[in-house]
């Protein structure tokens, strides 16, 4: 696409040519349909609109130096969407249907896959929602599954430039036995007040603490948290965070690079002991954290004092992104080539 400036794309929506859709009615999914419309016709009483009966996913397609388009661990996104569907009692999208939709929507929008080395990628957004009408609070009997794509630049401005984060004690994103482990819209609605408070105060995003005790780190806005110290990659274990596929992958990469890894509760005080910290996710990739501010406790935790990302963080970043775009062999078996 000669008129897209790939290098300066924001993480935002850009119209592409096609999306794919399927409707679940009378107990079965329709054949996948291709649409060129960016709009949906939706019932005014759809449960997705009123009661947040919806879930979504986020993954990326990467253009390699060899001109091949790569998908990263789509099976994990398919699995997570099955979990989210069960979490808010929706019809299930099988891994096979998920795969078919991904491959089709990418093939149809090939020209929107950003070139190798541009820093941009094709973001893929599967969406599932209750499209059947109900007024009482109960699961719909009809569902719609849509997958659209859009080329995106980095989620946090300036790519791997370290960002500042603010700890939020005023608002919770998810309760311990709530829906925090699912990728459902309600969690993101619940996170808006904290994100806006962080933005208004001049921070990139917010760090949520566990809702029950406010003692432990949960996650960083739409990304998981990790800290590194003594050659160990540490990341929170919590019942209210999304199980990040990027984080799962970084744990394996860290081990392959000879680091130890720990998935356990991480107390707020422990922030003072890390050599490096970061946020990780599909959109965020790895965003190194320069500073974490805890306004209520009058505390500031600082990393990368020279303004540069830490060496261990960069090692992980380089390995992950090299696998994703095919610069390094896929020794973990994470890549699917889109033919
Ligand atoms: N946490 C939240 C709340 C998210 O929305 C995301 C994004 O999907 C992540 C973490 C990172 O997950 P993943 O690495 O699977 O994209
Ligand atoms: C992702 O990392 O893929 C996300 O979905 C994060 C956010 C844009 C919701």
Coordinates of C-alpha atoms and ligand atoms in Angstrom, one line a residue:
X1 CA 0.0 0.0 0.0
X2 CA 1.9 2.9 -1.3
X3 CA 0.0 5.5 0.8
X4 CA 0.5 4.0 4.2
X5 CA 3.4 5.4 6.2
X6 CA 4.2 2.1 7.9
X7 CA 6.9 3.5 10.1
X8 CA 4.6 6.1 11.8
X9 CA 1.5 4.0 12.3
X10 CA -0.1 4.4 15.8
X11 CA -1.8 1.5 17.6
X12 CA -5.2 2.3 16.2
X13 CA -7.8 1.4 13.7
X14 CA -7.2 1.6 10.0
X15 CA -9.8 0.4 7.5
X16 CA -8.8 -2.8 5.6
X17 CA -10.7 -4.4 2.8
X18 CA -12.4 -7.4 4.4
X19 CA -13.5 -9.0 7.7
X20 CA -15.0 -12.5 8.2
X21 CA -18.1 -13.3 10.2
X22 CA -20.2 -16.2 11.4
X23 CA -23.5 -16.4 13.3
X24 CA -24.5 -19.0 15.8
X25 CA -28.3 -19.8 15.6
X26 CA -30.3 -22.8 16.5
X27 CA -27.3 -24.5 18.0
X28 CA -24.9 -24.2 15.1
X29 CA -22.5 -21.8 13.4
X30 CA -23.1 -20.5 9.9
X31 CA -20.5 -20.9 7.2
X32 CA -17.8 -18.2 7.5
X33 CA -18.8 -15.1 5.4
X34 CA -16.6 -12.4 4.0
X35 CA -17.8 -8.8 4.5
X36 CA -16.4 -5.6 3.1
X37 CA -18.5 -3.5 5.6
X38 CA -17.0 -2.1 8.8
X39 CA -20.4 -2.1 10.4
X40 CA -22.8 -4.7 12.0
X41 CA -26.5 -4.7 12.2
X42 CA -27.3 -5.5 15.8
X43 CA -30.4 -6.2 17.7
X44 CA -31.3 -3.4 20.2
X45 CA -31.7 -6.0 23.0
X46 CA -28.5 -8.0 22.2
X47 CA -26.9 -9.3 25.4
X48 CA -23.4 -8.2 24.1
X49 CA -24.6 -4.6 24.3
X50 CA -26.5 -4.6 27.5
X51 CA -24.8 -7.2 29.7
X52 CA -21.3 -7.2 28.3
X53 CA -21.7 -10.8 27.1
X54 CA -18.7 -10.7 24.8
X55 CA -15.1 -11.6 24.5
X56 CA -12.2 -10.8 22.2
X57 CA -8.7 -11.8 21.3
X58 CA -5.6 -10.0 20.1
X59 CA -2.8 -11.5 18.0
X60 CA -0.5 -10.4 15.3
X61 CA 0.8 -11.4 11.9
X62 CA 4.4 -10.6 11.1
X63 CA 6.0 -10.2 7.7
X64 CA 9.4 -12.0 7.5
X65 CA 12.5 -11.0 5.6
X66 CA 11.7 -14.0 3.4
X67 CA 8.3 -12.5 2.4
X68 CA 6.4 -15.1 4.5
X69 CA 3.6 -14.1 6.8
X70 CA 3.9 -15.6 10.3
X71 CA 1.3 -16.1 13.0
X72 CA 2.5 -16.4 16.6
X73 CA 0.9 -19.1 18.8
X74 CA -2.7 -18.6 17.5
X75 CA -3.6 -21.9 19.1
X76 CA -3.2 -20.3 22.5
X77 CA -5.5 -17.4 21.5
X78 CA -8.1 -20.0 20.3
X79 CA -7.9 -21.8 23.7
X80 CA -8.2 -18.6 25.6
X81 CA -11.2 -17.5 23.6
X82 CA -12.9 -20.9 24.5
X83 CA -12.2 -20.1 28.1
X84 CA -13.6 -16.6 27.8
X85 CA -16.7 -17.9 26.1
X86 CA -17.3 -20.3 28.9
X87 CA -16.5 -17.6 31.4
X88 CA -19.5 -15.5 30.3
X89 CA -21.6 -18.4 29.1
X90 CA -21.4 -17.9 25.3
X91 CA -21.4 -20.3 22.4
X92 CA -17.9 -21.7 21.7
X93 CA -15.7 -21.1 18.7
X94 CA -13.7 -24.2 18.0
X95 CA -10.0 -23.9 17.3
X96 CA -10.6 -25.1 13.8
X97 CA -13.1 -22.4 13.1
X98 CA -10.8 -19.8 14.8
X99 CA -8.0 -20.9 12.5
X100 CA -10.0 -20.9 9.4
X101 CA -11.2 -17.3 10.2
X102 CA -7.7 -16.1 10.9
X103 CA -6.1 -17.5 7.7
X104 CA -9.0 -16.3 5.6
X105 CA -9.0 -12.7 6.9
X106 CA -5.2 -12.4 6.6
X107 CA -5.2 -13.8 3.1
X108 CA -7.9 -11.4 2.1
X109 CA -6.0 -8.4 3.5
X110 CA -2.4 -9.4 2.6
X111 CA -1.6 -6.0 1.3
X112 CA -2.1 -4.5 4.7
X113 CA 0.5 -6.7 6.4
X114 CA 3.3 -4.1 7.1
X115 CA 6.7 -4.8 5.5
X116 CA 9.5 -6.5 7.3
X117 CA 11.5 -4.1 9.4
X118 CA 8.9 -1.3 9.5
X119 CA 8.2 -1.7 13.2
X120 CA 4.5 -2.2 12.3
X121 CA 2.5 -5.5 12.3
X122 CA -1.0 -6.7 11.3
X123 CA -3.1 -6.8 14.5
X124 CA -5.9 -9.4 14.4
X125 CA -9.0 -8.9 16.5
X126 CA -11.4 -11.8 16.9
X127 CA -14.6 -10.8 18.5
X128 CA -17.4 -12.9 19.9
X129 CA -20.6 -11.5 21.4
X130 CA -24.2 -12.3 22.3
X131 CA -26.2 -11.0 19.4
X132 CA -29.5 -12.6 20.4
X133 CA -32.1 -10.5 22.2
X134 CA -32.8 -10.9 26.0
X135 CA -34.0 -8.4 28.5
X136 CA -33.5 -10.6 31.6
X137 CA -30.0 -11.3 32.6
X138 CA -29.2 -14.6 30.9
X139 CA -27.1 -16.0 28.1
X140 CA -28.3 -15.1 24.6
X141 CA -29.4 -17.9 22.2
X142 CA -27.6 -16.2 19.3
X143 CA -23.9 -15.3 18.9
X144 CA -21.8 -13.5 16.3
X145 CA -18.1 -14.1 15.7
X146 CA -16.2 -11.6 13.7
X147 CA -12.5 -11.3 12.9
X148 CA -11.1 -8.0 11.5
X149 CA -7.5 -6.9 11.0
X150 CA -5.8 -3.6 11.1
X151 CA -2.1 -2.6 10.7
X152 CA -0.6 -1.2 13.9
X153 CA 2.4 0.5 15.2
X154 CA 3.7 0.2 18.8
X155 CA 1.1 0.3 21.7
X156 CA 3.3 2.4 23.9
X157 CA 4.7 5.3 21.9
X158 CA 8.3 5.0 20.9
X159 CA 8.4 1.2 20.8
X160 CA 11.0 0.0 23.4
X161 CA 11.5 3.4 25.0
X162 CA 11.0 2.9 28.7
X163 CA 7.6 4.1 30.1
X164 CA 6.4 5.4 33.4
X165 CA 3.6 3.7 35.3
X166 CA 1.4 4.7 38.2
X167 CA 0.0 2.3 40.8
X168 CA -3.7 2.6 41.1
X169 CA -5.3 2.1 44.5
X170 CA -8.6 3.9 43.8
X171 CA -10.1 1.5 41.3
X172 CA -10.0 -2.2 40.8
X173 CA -10.0 -3.9 37.4
X174 CA -11.2 -7.4 38.5
X175 CA -12.1 -9.3 41.7
X176 CA -10.4 -12.5 42.7
X177 CA -13.3 -14.7 41.7
X178 CA -14.5 -12.3 39.0
X179 CA -13.8 -12.3 35.3
X180 CA -10.2 -10.9 35.3
X181 CA -8.8 -14.2 33.9
X182 CA -11.0 -13.9 30.8
X183 CA -10.6 -11.5 27.9
X184 CA -14.0 -10.0 28.2
X185 CA -15.0 -6.4 27.6
X186 CA -16.3 -5.8 31.1
X187 CA -12.7 -5.9 32.5
X188 CA -11.6 -3.2 30.1
X189 CA -14.6 -1.0 30.9
X190 CA -13.7 -1.5 34.6
X191 CA -10.1 -0.4 33.8
X192 CA -10.9 2.9 32.1
X193 CA -11.1 5.1 35.2
X194 CA -7.6 4.0 36.4
X195 CA -6.1 4.3 32.9
X196 CA -7.5 7.8 32.5
X197 CA -6.3 8.8 36.0
X198 CA -2.8 7.6 35.0
X199 CA -2.9 9.4 31.7
X200 CA -4.1 12.6 33.3
X201 CA -1.2 12.4 35.8
X202 CA 1.2 12.0 32.9
X203 CA 1.8 8.2 33.0
X204 CA 1.7 5.7 30.2
X205 CA -0.6 3.4 32.1
X206 CA -1.6 2.0 35.4
X207 CA -0.5 -0.9 37.5
X208 CA -3.4 -2.7 39.2
X209 CA -2.9 -4.3 42.6
X210 CA -4.8 -7.3 43.8
X211 CA -8.3 -6.2 44.7
X212 CA -8.6 -8.0 48.0
X213 CA -5.5 -6.9 49.9
X214 CA -3.9 -4.3 47.7
X215 CA -0.6 -5.9 48.6
X216 CA 0.4 -7.6 45.4
X217 CA 1.0 -6.6 41.7
X218 CA -1.7 -7.8 39.3
X219 CA -0.9 -6.4 35.9
X220 CA -0.1 -3.2 33.9
X221 CA -3.2 -2.0 32.1
X222 CA -3.5 -4.3 29.1
X223 CA -0.3 -6.1 29.7
X224 CA 1.3 -8.5 32.3
X225 CA 4.1 -7.3 34.6
X226 CA 7.5 -8.8 35.0
X227 CA 10.6 -8.0 37.1
X228 CA 14.1 -9.2 36.7
X229 CA 16.7 -9.6 39.5
X230 CA 19.6 -12.0 40.2
X231 CA 19.3 -13.5 36.7
X232 CA 15.7 -14.4 37.6
X233 CA 12.5 -13.5 35.6
X234 CA 9.7 -12.9 38.1
X235 CA 6.0 -12.5 37.1
X236 CA 2.9 -12.3 39.2
X237 CA 0.6 -15.3 39.8
X238 CA -2.9 -14.0 40.4
X239 CA -6.5 -15.2 40.0
X240 CA -7.5 -11.9 38.5
X241 CA -5.1 -11.3 35.6
X242 CA -5.2 -12.4 32.0
X243 CA -2.8 -15.2 31.3
X244 CA -0.6 -13.5 28.7
X245 CA 0.6 -15.6 25.8
X246 CA 3.6 -13.2 25.5
X247 CA 4.4 -13.7 29.2
X248 CA 4.2 -17.5 28.8
X249 CA 6.6 -17.3 25.9
X250 CA 9.0 -15.0 27.7
X251 CA 9.2 -17.5 30.6
X252 CA 10.3 -20.1 28.1
X253 CA 12.7 -17.8 26.4
X254 CA 14.2 -16.7 29.7
X255 CA 14.8 -20.3 30.6
X256 CA 16.4 -21.0 27.2
X257 CA 18.7 -18.1 27.9
X258 CA 19.8 -19.6 31.2
X259 CA 17.7 -17.4 33.5
X260 CA 15.6 -18.7 36.4
X261 CA 11.9 -18.0 36.3
X262 CA 9.4 -17.6 39.1
X263 CA 5.6 -17.2 38.8
X264 CA 4.3 -16.2 42.2
X265 CA 2.8 -13.4 44.1
X266 CA 4.9 -10.2 43.8
X267 CA 4.4 -7.7 46.6
X268 CA 4.4 -4.0 46.0
X269 CA 7.5 -3.6 48.3
X270 CA 9.4 -6.1 46.1
X271 CA 9.4 -3.5 43.4
X272 CA 12.3 -1.9 45.2
X273 CA 14.4 -5.0 44.7
X274 CA 14.1 -5.5 40.9
X275 CA 17.0 -4.5 38.6
X276 CA 14.6 -4.2 35.6
X277 CA 10.8 -4.3 35.1
X278 CA 8.6 -4.4 32.1
X279 CA 5.1 -4.8 30.7
X280 CA 4.4 -7.5 28.2
X281 CA 1.6 -8.4 25.8
X282 CA 0.8 -8.8 22.1
X283 CA 0.1 -5.0 21.7
X284 CA 2.8 -3.9 24.2
X285 CA 5.4 -6.6 23.0
X286 CA 7.8 -5.6 25.8
X287 CA 7.6 -2.1 27.2
X288 CA 10.5 -1.6 29.7
X289 CA 9.4 0.4 32.7
X290 CA 11.6 3.3 33.8
X291 CA 9.6 4.4 36.8
X292 CA 6.7 3.2 38.9
X293 CA 5.1 5.7 41.1
X294 CA 2.8 4.9 44.1
X295 CA 1.3 8.2 44.9
X296 CA -0.7 7.2 48.0
X297 CA 2.4 5.7 49.6
X298 CA 4.6 8.4 48.4
X299 CA 7.0 6.0 46.8
X300 CA 8.9 6.0 43.5
X301 CA 10.6 2.9 42.1
X302 CA 13.2 3.7 39.4
X303 CA 14.8 1.5 36.8
X304 CA 16.8 2.3 33.7
X305 CA 18.1 5.5 35.2
X306 CA 20.1 6.2 32.0
X307 CA 16.9 6.3 30.1
X308 CA 17.7 3.0 28.3
X309 CA 16.0 -0.4 28.6
X310 CA 17.9 -2.9 30.8
X311 CA 20.2 -5.4 29.2
X312 CA 18.2 -8.5 30.2
X313 CA 14.9 -7.0 29.0
X314 CA 16.5 -6.2 25.6
X315 CA 17.8 -9.8 25.4
X316 CA 14.3 -11.1 25.9
X317 CA 12.8 -8.5 23.5
X318 CA 15.3 -9.4 20.7
X319 CA 14.8 -13.1 21.0
X320 CA 11.0 -12.8 21.1
X321 CA 10.7 -10.5 18.1
X322 CA 13.3 -12.4 16.1
X323 CA 11.2 -15.6 16.5
X324 CA 8.0 -13.7 15.6
X325 CA 9.4 -12.3 12.3
X326 CA 11.4 -15.4 11.4
X327 CA 14.9 -13.9 11.9
X328 CA 15.7 -16.8 14.2
X329 CA 14.6 -20.4 13.9
X330 CA 11.3 -21.3 15.5
X331 CA 12.8 -23.8 18.0
X332 CA 9.7 -23.7 20.2
X333 CA 7.2 -24.5 17.5
X334 CA 5.3 -21.3 18.0
X335 CA 5.0 -20.1 14.4
X336 CA 2.3 -20.9 11.7
X337 CA 3.2 -19.7 8.2
X338 CA 0.2 -18.2 6.4
X339 CA 0.3 -19.7 3.0
Ligands
LIG1 N1 -3.3 -8.5 30.2 C1 -4.4 -7.9 29.6 C2 -5.4 -7.3 30.5 C3 -4.5 -7.8 28.2 O1 -5.6 -7.2 27.7 C4 -3.5 -8.4 27.4 C5 -3.6 -8.4 26.0 O2 -4.1 -9.3 25.4 C6 -2.4 -9.0 28.1 C7 -2.3 -9.0 29.5 C8 -1.3 -9.6 27.3 O3 -1.7 -10.9 26.8 P1 -1.1 -11.5 25.5 O4 0.3 -11.5 25.7 O5 -1.7 -12.8 25.3 O6 -1.5 -10.5 24.4
LIG2 C1 -3.4 -7.1 23.1 O1 -2.3 -7.0 23.7 O2 -3.5 -7.8 22.2 C2 -4.5 -6.5 23.6 O3 -5.6 -6.9 23.3 C3 -4.4 -5.3 24.4 C4 -5.4 -4.2 24.3 C5 -5.2 -3.4 23.1 C6 -6.7 -4.6 24.7

